[in-house]
GROMACS .gro file of C-alpha atoms in nm:
model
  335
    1UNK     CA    1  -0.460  12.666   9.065
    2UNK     CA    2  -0.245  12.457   8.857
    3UNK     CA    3  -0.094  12.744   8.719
    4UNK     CA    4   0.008  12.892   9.029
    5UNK     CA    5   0.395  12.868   9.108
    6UNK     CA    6   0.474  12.649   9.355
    7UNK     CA    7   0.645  12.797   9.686
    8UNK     CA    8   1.011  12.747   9.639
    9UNK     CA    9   1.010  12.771   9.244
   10UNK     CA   10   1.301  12.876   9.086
   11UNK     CA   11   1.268  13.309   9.058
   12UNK     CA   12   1.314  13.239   8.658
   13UNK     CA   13   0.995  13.014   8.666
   14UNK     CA   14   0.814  13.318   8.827
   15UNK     CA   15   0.929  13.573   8.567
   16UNK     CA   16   0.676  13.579   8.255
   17UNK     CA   17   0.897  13.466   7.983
   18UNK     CA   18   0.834  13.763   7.747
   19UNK     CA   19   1.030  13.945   8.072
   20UNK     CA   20   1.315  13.689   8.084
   21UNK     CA   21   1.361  13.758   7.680
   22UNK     CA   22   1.382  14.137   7.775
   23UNK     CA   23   1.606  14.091   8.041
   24UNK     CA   24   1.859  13.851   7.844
   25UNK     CA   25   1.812  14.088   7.552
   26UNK     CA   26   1.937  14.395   7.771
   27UNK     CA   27   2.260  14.168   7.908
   28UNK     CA   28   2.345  14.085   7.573
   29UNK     CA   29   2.336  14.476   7.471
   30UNK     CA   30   2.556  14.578   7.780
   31UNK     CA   31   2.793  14.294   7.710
   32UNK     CA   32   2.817  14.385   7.351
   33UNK     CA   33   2.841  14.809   7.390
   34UNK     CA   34   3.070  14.752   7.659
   35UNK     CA   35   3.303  14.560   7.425
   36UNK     CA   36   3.247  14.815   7.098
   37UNK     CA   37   3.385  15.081   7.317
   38UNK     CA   38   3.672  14.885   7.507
   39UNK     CA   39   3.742  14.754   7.096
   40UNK     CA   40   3.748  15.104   6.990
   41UNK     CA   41   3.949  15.243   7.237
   42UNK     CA   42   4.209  15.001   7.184
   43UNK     CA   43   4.251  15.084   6.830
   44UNK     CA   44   4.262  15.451   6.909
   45UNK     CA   45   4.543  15.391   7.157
   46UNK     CA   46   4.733  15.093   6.852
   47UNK     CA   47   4.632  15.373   6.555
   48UNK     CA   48   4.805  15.635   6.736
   49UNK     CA   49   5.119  15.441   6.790
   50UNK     CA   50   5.088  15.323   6.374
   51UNK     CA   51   5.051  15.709   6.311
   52UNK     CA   52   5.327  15.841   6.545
   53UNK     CA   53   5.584  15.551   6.360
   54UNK     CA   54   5.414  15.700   6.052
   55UNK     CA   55   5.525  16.041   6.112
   56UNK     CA   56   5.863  15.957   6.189
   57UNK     CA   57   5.872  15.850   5.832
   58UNK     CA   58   5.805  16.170   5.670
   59UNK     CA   59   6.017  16.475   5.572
   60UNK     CA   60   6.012  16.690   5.890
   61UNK     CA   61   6.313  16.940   6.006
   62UNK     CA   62   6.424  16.909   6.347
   63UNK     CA   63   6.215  17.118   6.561
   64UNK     CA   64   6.329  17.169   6.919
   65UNK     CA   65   6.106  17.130   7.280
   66UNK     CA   66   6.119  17.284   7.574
   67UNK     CA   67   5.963  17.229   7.889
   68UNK     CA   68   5.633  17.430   7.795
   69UNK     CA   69   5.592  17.226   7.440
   70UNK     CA   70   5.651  16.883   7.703
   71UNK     CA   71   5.391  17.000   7.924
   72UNK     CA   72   5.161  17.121   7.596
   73UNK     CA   73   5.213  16.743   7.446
   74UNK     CA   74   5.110  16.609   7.777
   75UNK     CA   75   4.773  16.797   7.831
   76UNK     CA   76   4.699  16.720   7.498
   77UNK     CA   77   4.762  16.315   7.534
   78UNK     CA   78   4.553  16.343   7.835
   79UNK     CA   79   4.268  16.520   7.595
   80UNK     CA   80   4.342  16.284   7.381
   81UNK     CA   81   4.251  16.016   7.581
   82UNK     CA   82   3.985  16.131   7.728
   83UNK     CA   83   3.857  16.240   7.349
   84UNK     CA   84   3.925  15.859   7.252
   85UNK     CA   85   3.673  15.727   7.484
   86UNK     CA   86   3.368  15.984   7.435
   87UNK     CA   87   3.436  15.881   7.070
   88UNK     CA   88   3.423  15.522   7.052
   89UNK     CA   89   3.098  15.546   7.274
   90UNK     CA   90   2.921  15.796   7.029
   91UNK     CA   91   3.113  15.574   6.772
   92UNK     CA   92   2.941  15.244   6.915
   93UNK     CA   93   2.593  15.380   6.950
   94UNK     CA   94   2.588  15.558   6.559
   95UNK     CA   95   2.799  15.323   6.418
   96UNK     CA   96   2.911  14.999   6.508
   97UNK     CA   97   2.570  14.890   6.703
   98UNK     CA   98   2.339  14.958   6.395
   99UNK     CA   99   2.604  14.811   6.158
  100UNK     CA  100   2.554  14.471   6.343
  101UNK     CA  101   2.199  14.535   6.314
  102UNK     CA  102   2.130  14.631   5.929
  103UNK     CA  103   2.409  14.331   5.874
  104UNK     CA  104   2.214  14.094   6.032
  105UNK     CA  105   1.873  14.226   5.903
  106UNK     CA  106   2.016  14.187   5.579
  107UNK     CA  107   2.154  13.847   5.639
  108UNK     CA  108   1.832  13.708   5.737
  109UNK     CA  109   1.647  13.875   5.445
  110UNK     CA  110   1.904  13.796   5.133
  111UNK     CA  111   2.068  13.485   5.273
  112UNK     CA  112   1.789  13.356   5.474
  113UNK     CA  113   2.047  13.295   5.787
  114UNK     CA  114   2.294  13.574   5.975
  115UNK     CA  115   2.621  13.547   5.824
  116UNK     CA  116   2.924  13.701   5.979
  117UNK     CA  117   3.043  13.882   5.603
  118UNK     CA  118   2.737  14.158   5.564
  119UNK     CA  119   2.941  14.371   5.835
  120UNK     CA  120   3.253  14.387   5.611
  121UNK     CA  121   3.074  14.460   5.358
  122UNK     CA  122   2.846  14.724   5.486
  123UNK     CA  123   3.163  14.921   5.644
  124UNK     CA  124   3.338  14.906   5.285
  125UNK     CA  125   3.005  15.063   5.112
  126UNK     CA  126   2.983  15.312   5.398
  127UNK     CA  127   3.364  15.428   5.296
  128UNK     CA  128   3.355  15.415   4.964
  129UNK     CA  129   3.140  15.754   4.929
  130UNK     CA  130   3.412  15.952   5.167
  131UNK     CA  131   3.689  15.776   5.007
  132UNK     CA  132   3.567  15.903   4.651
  133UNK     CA  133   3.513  16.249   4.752
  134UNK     CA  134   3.823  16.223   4.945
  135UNK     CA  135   4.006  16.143   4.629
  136UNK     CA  136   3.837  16.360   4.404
  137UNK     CA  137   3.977  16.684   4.615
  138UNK     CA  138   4.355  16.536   4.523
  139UNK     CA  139   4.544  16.726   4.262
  140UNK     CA  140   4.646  16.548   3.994
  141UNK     CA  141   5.020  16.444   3.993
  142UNK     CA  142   4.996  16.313   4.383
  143UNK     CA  143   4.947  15.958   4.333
  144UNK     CA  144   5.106  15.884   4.650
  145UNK     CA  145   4.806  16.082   4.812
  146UNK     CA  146   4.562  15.847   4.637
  147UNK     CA  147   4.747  15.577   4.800
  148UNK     CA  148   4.715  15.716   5.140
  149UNK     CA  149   4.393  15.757   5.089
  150UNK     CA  150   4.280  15.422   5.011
  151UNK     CA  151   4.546  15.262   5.289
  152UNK     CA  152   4.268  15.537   5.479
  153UNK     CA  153   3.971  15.394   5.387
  154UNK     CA  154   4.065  15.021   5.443
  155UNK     CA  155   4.194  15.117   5.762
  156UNK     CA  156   3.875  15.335   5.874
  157UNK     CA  157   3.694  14.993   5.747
  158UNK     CA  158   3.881  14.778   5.922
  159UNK     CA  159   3.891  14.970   6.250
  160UNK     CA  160   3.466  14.986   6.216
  161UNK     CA  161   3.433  14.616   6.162
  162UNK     CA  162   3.653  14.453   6.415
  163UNK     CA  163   3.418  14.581   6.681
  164UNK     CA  164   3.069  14.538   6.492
  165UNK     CA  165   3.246  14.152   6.469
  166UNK     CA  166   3.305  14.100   6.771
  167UNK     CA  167   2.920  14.251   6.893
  168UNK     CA  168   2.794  14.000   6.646
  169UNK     CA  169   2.913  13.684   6.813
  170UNK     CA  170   2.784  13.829   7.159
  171UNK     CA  171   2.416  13.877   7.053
  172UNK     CA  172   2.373  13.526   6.835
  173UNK     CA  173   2.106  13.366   7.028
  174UNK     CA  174   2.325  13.030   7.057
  175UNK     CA  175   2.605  13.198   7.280
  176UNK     CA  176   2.620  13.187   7.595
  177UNK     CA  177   2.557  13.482   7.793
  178UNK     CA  178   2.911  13.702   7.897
  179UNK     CA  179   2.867  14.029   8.171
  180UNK     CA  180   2.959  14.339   8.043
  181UNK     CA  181   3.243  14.343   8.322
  182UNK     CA  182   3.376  13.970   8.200
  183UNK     CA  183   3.378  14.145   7.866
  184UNK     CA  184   3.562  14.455   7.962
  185UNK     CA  185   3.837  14.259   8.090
  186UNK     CA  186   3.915  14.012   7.814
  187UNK     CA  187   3.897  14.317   7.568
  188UNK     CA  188   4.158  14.482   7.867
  189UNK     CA  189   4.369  14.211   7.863
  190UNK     CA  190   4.385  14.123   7.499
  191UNK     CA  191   4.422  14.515   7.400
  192UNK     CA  192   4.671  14.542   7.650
  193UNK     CA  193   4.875  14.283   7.492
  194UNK     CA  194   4.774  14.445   7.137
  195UNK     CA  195   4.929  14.801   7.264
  196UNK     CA  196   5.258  14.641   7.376
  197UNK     CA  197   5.307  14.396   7.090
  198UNK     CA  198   5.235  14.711   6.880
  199UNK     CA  199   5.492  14.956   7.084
  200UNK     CA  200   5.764  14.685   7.102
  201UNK     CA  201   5.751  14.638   6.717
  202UNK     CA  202   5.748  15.041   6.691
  203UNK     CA  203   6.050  15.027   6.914
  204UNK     CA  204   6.220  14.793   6.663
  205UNK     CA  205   6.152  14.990   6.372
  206UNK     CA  206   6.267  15.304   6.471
  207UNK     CA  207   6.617  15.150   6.631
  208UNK     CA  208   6.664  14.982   6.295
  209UNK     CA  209   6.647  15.345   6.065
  210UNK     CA  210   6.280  15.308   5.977
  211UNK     CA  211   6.236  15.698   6.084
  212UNK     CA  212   6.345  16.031   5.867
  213UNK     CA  213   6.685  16.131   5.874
  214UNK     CA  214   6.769  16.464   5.682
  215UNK     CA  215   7.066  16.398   5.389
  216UNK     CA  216   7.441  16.422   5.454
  217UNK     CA  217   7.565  16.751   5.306
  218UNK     CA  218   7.895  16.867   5.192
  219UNK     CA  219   8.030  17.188   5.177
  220UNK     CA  220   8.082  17.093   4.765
  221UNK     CA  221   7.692  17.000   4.751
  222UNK     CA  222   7.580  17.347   4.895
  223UNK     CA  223   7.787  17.514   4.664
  224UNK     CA  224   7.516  17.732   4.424
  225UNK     CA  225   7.211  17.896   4.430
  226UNK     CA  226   6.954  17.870   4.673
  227UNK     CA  227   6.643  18.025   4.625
  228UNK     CA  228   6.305  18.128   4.879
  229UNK     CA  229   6.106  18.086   4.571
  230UNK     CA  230   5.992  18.396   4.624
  231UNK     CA  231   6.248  18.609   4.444
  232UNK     CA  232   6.484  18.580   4.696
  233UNK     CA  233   6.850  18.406   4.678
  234UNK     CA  234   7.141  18.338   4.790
  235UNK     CA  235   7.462  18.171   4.616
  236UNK     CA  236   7.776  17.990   4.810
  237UNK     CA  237   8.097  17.990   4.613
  238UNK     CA  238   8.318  17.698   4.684
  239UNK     CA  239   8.622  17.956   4.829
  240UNK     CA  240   8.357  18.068   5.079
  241UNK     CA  241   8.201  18.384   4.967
  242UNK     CA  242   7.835  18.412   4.980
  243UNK     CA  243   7.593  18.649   4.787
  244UNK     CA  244   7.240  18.765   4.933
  245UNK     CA  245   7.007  18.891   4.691
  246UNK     CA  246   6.679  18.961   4.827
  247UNK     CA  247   6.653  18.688   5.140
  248UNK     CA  248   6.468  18.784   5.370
  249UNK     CA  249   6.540  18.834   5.785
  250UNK     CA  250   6.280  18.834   6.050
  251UNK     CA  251   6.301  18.950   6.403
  252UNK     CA  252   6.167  18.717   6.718
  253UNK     CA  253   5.776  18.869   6.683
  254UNK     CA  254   5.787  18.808   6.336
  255UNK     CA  255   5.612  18.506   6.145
  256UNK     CA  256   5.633  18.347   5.804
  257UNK     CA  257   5.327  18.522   5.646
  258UNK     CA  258   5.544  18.871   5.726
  259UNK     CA  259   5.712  19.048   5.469
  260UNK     CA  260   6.077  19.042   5.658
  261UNK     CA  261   6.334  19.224   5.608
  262UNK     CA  262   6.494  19.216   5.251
  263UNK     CA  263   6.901  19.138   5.233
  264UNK     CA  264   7.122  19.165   4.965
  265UNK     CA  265   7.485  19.184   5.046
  266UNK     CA  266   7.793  18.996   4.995
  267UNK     CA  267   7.947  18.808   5.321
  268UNK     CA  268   8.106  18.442   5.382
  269UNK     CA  269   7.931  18.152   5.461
  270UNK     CA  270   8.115  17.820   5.638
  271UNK     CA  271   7.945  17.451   5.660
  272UNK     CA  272   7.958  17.274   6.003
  273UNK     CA  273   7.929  16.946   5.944
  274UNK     CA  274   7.864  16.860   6.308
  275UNK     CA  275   7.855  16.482   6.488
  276UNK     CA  276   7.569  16.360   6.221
  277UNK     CA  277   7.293  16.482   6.004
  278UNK     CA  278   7.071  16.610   6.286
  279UNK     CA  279   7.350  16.862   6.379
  280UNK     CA  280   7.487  16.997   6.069
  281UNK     CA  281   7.402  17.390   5.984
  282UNK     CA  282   7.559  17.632   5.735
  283UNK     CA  283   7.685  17.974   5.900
  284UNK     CA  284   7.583  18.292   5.697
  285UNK     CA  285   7.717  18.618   5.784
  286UNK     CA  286   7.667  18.909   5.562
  287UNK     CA  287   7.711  19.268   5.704
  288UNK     CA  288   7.422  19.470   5.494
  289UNK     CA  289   7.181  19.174   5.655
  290UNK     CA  290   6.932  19.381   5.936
  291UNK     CA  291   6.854  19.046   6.154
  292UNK     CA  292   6.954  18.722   6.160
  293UNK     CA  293   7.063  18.500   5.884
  294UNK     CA  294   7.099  18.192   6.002
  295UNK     CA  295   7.271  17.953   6.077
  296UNK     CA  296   7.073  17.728   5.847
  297UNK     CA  297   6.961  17.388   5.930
  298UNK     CA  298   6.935  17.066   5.649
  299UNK     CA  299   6.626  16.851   5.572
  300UNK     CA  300   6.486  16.729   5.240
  301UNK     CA  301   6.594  16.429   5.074
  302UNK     CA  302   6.930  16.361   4.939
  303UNK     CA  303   6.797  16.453   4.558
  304UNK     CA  304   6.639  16.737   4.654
  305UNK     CA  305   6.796  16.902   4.997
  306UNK     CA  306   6.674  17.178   5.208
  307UNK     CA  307   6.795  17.449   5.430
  308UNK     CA  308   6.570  17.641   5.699
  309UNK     CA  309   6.590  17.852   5.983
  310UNK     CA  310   6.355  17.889   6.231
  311UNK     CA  311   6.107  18.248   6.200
  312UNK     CA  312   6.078  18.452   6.521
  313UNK     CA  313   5.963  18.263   6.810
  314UNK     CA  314   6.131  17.915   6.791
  315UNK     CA  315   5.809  17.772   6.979
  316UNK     CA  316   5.559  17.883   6.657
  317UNK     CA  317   5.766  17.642   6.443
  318UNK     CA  318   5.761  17.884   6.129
  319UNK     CA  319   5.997  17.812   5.883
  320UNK     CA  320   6.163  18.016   5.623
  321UNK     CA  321   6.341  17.718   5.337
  322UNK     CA  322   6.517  17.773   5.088
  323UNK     CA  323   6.587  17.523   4.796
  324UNK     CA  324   6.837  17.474   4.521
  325UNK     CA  325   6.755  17.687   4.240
  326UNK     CA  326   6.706  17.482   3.948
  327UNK     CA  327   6.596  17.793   3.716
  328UNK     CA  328   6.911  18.010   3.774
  329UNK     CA  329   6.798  18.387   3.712
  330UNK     CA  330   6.922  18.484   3.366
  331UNK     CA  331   7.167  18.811   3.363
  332UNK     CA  332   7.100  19.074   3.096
  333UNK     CA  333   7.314  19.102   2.808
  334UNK     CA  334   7.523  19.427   2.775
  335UNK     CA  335   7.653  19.502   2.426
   0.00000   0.00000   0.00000
């Protein structure tokens, strides 16, 4: 039969060519998963480096660790990891895998060709209803929210369209065909070199005073009232006296959401300035005080400073602050 393969064919000339389609059809979809979750995984591991720089940044007090809370943030990196990859698969199969599809159904139908910008687009018109919902629960007066958010949703955008990119070059029928191990290791290599790059310049930034330091006090600035704002207060003289009204104390099985123990008293109060901002505290004693009052760490800003001490146990983090009291309480005037 002339249609009959000839002993010693190539195997592709025996394969139907419907079958060879299917077959190059299910490389190309193993090459390009493999790569959305390797991509996505990478900027799990470069966003989490961004966010911990991030939170350096921000007003935080000084919170101590011990050996449990080392051994509590290393389980949870582990999870963390471990989370990362089960979500940039599920990720890559809702997400980034039909993105490249719609994008390039969409292509073909509007623009008559594929074309590389329908995926940016798509993930910005996916955002934009979570981003507007997102911004409509802000309170007014936090602009710097509304910021955040949007720096948010062109981030989540981003982070959604650098993968669906990259799946799109792997599937256009004119590229040559890449395994999904080949693929794995580029995206290795080159994330590799993206987490480093990334922790290096983190590294940088946080030796050069990018990160949060609490304000410089003096014993003159901590002069006045300081106030819970919950009715409680507590006022340093400049020659050292100190009067409690109504701050509270808590014991070590107490939290912030307890009522305390009220003190009001009279006592003295000193300011140790310590080797830098980290270290300075204010010493409180007053003798009518059941518990402890202090002593009383700084954070804040420099226009608007803060004192704290830690509530019960020091690992819940609980904070009782107090503030300066810009609405002095007003005395009642005796005739």
């Amino acid at each position: 039969m002339r249609d009959q393969v000839q002993a010693g064919a190539p195997w592709q000339a025996q394969v139907p060519a419907r079958a060879q389609t299917r077959v190059r059809v299910r490389d190309r979809f193993g090459s390009a998963f493999t790569a959305s979750v390797s991509v996505l995984f990478f900027e799990a591991v470069i966003g989490s480096i961004v966010f911990y720089v991030w939170m350096e940044t921000q007003e935080v007090p000084a919170l101590g660790y011990n050996l449990f809370n080392i051994f509590f943030l290393f389980v949870m990196g582990l999870i963390g990891v471990a989370a990362g990859a089960v979500g940039a698969v599920l990720l890559s199969v809702a997400v980034v895998m039909p993105l490249v599809a719609v994008a390039g159904w969409l292509g073909r139908t509007v623009s008559g060709r594929d074309v590389w910008w329908w995926i940016p687009l798509l993930a910005a018109a996916g955002g934009t209803l979570p981003g507007l919902v997102a911004a409509s629960m802000v309170p007014a007066g936090f602009p710097e929210n509304v910021s955040s958010g949007l720096i948010g949703w062109f981030m989540g955008v981003a982070a959604l369209g650098v993968p669906a990119l990259v799946v799109r070059r792997l599937v256009l029928p004119d590229r040559p065909r890449v395994f999904g191990t080949a693929m794995f290791g580029w995206v290795a290599l080159y994330g590799t070199l993206g987490v480093v790059v990334t922790g290096a310049l983190a590294g940088v930034a946080l030796y050069a005073g990018i990160g949060y330091e609490p304000p410089r006090l003096t014993a003159e600035r901590l002069a006045g009232t300081w106030s819970d704002g919950n009715g409680g207060r507590i006022t340093f003289t400049a020659d050292g006296k100190v009067t409690a009204d109504g701050v509270k104390t808590f014991g070590f099985d107490d939290d912030r959401h307890d009522a305390g123990q009220p003190c009001t008293g009279a006592g003295t109060w000193v300011y140790h300035p310590g080797d830098g901002s980290w270290s300075q505290n204010v010493g409180v004693s007053v003798d009518a005080c059941v518990g402890s009052l202090g002593p009383w760490e700084v954070f804040g800003t420099p226009e608007h400073p803060k004192l704290y001490v830690l509530v019960g146990d020091p690992d819940a983090w609980d904070l009782y602050i107090l503030e300066p009291d810009d609405h002095p309480r007003e005395e009642p005037v005796r005739d």
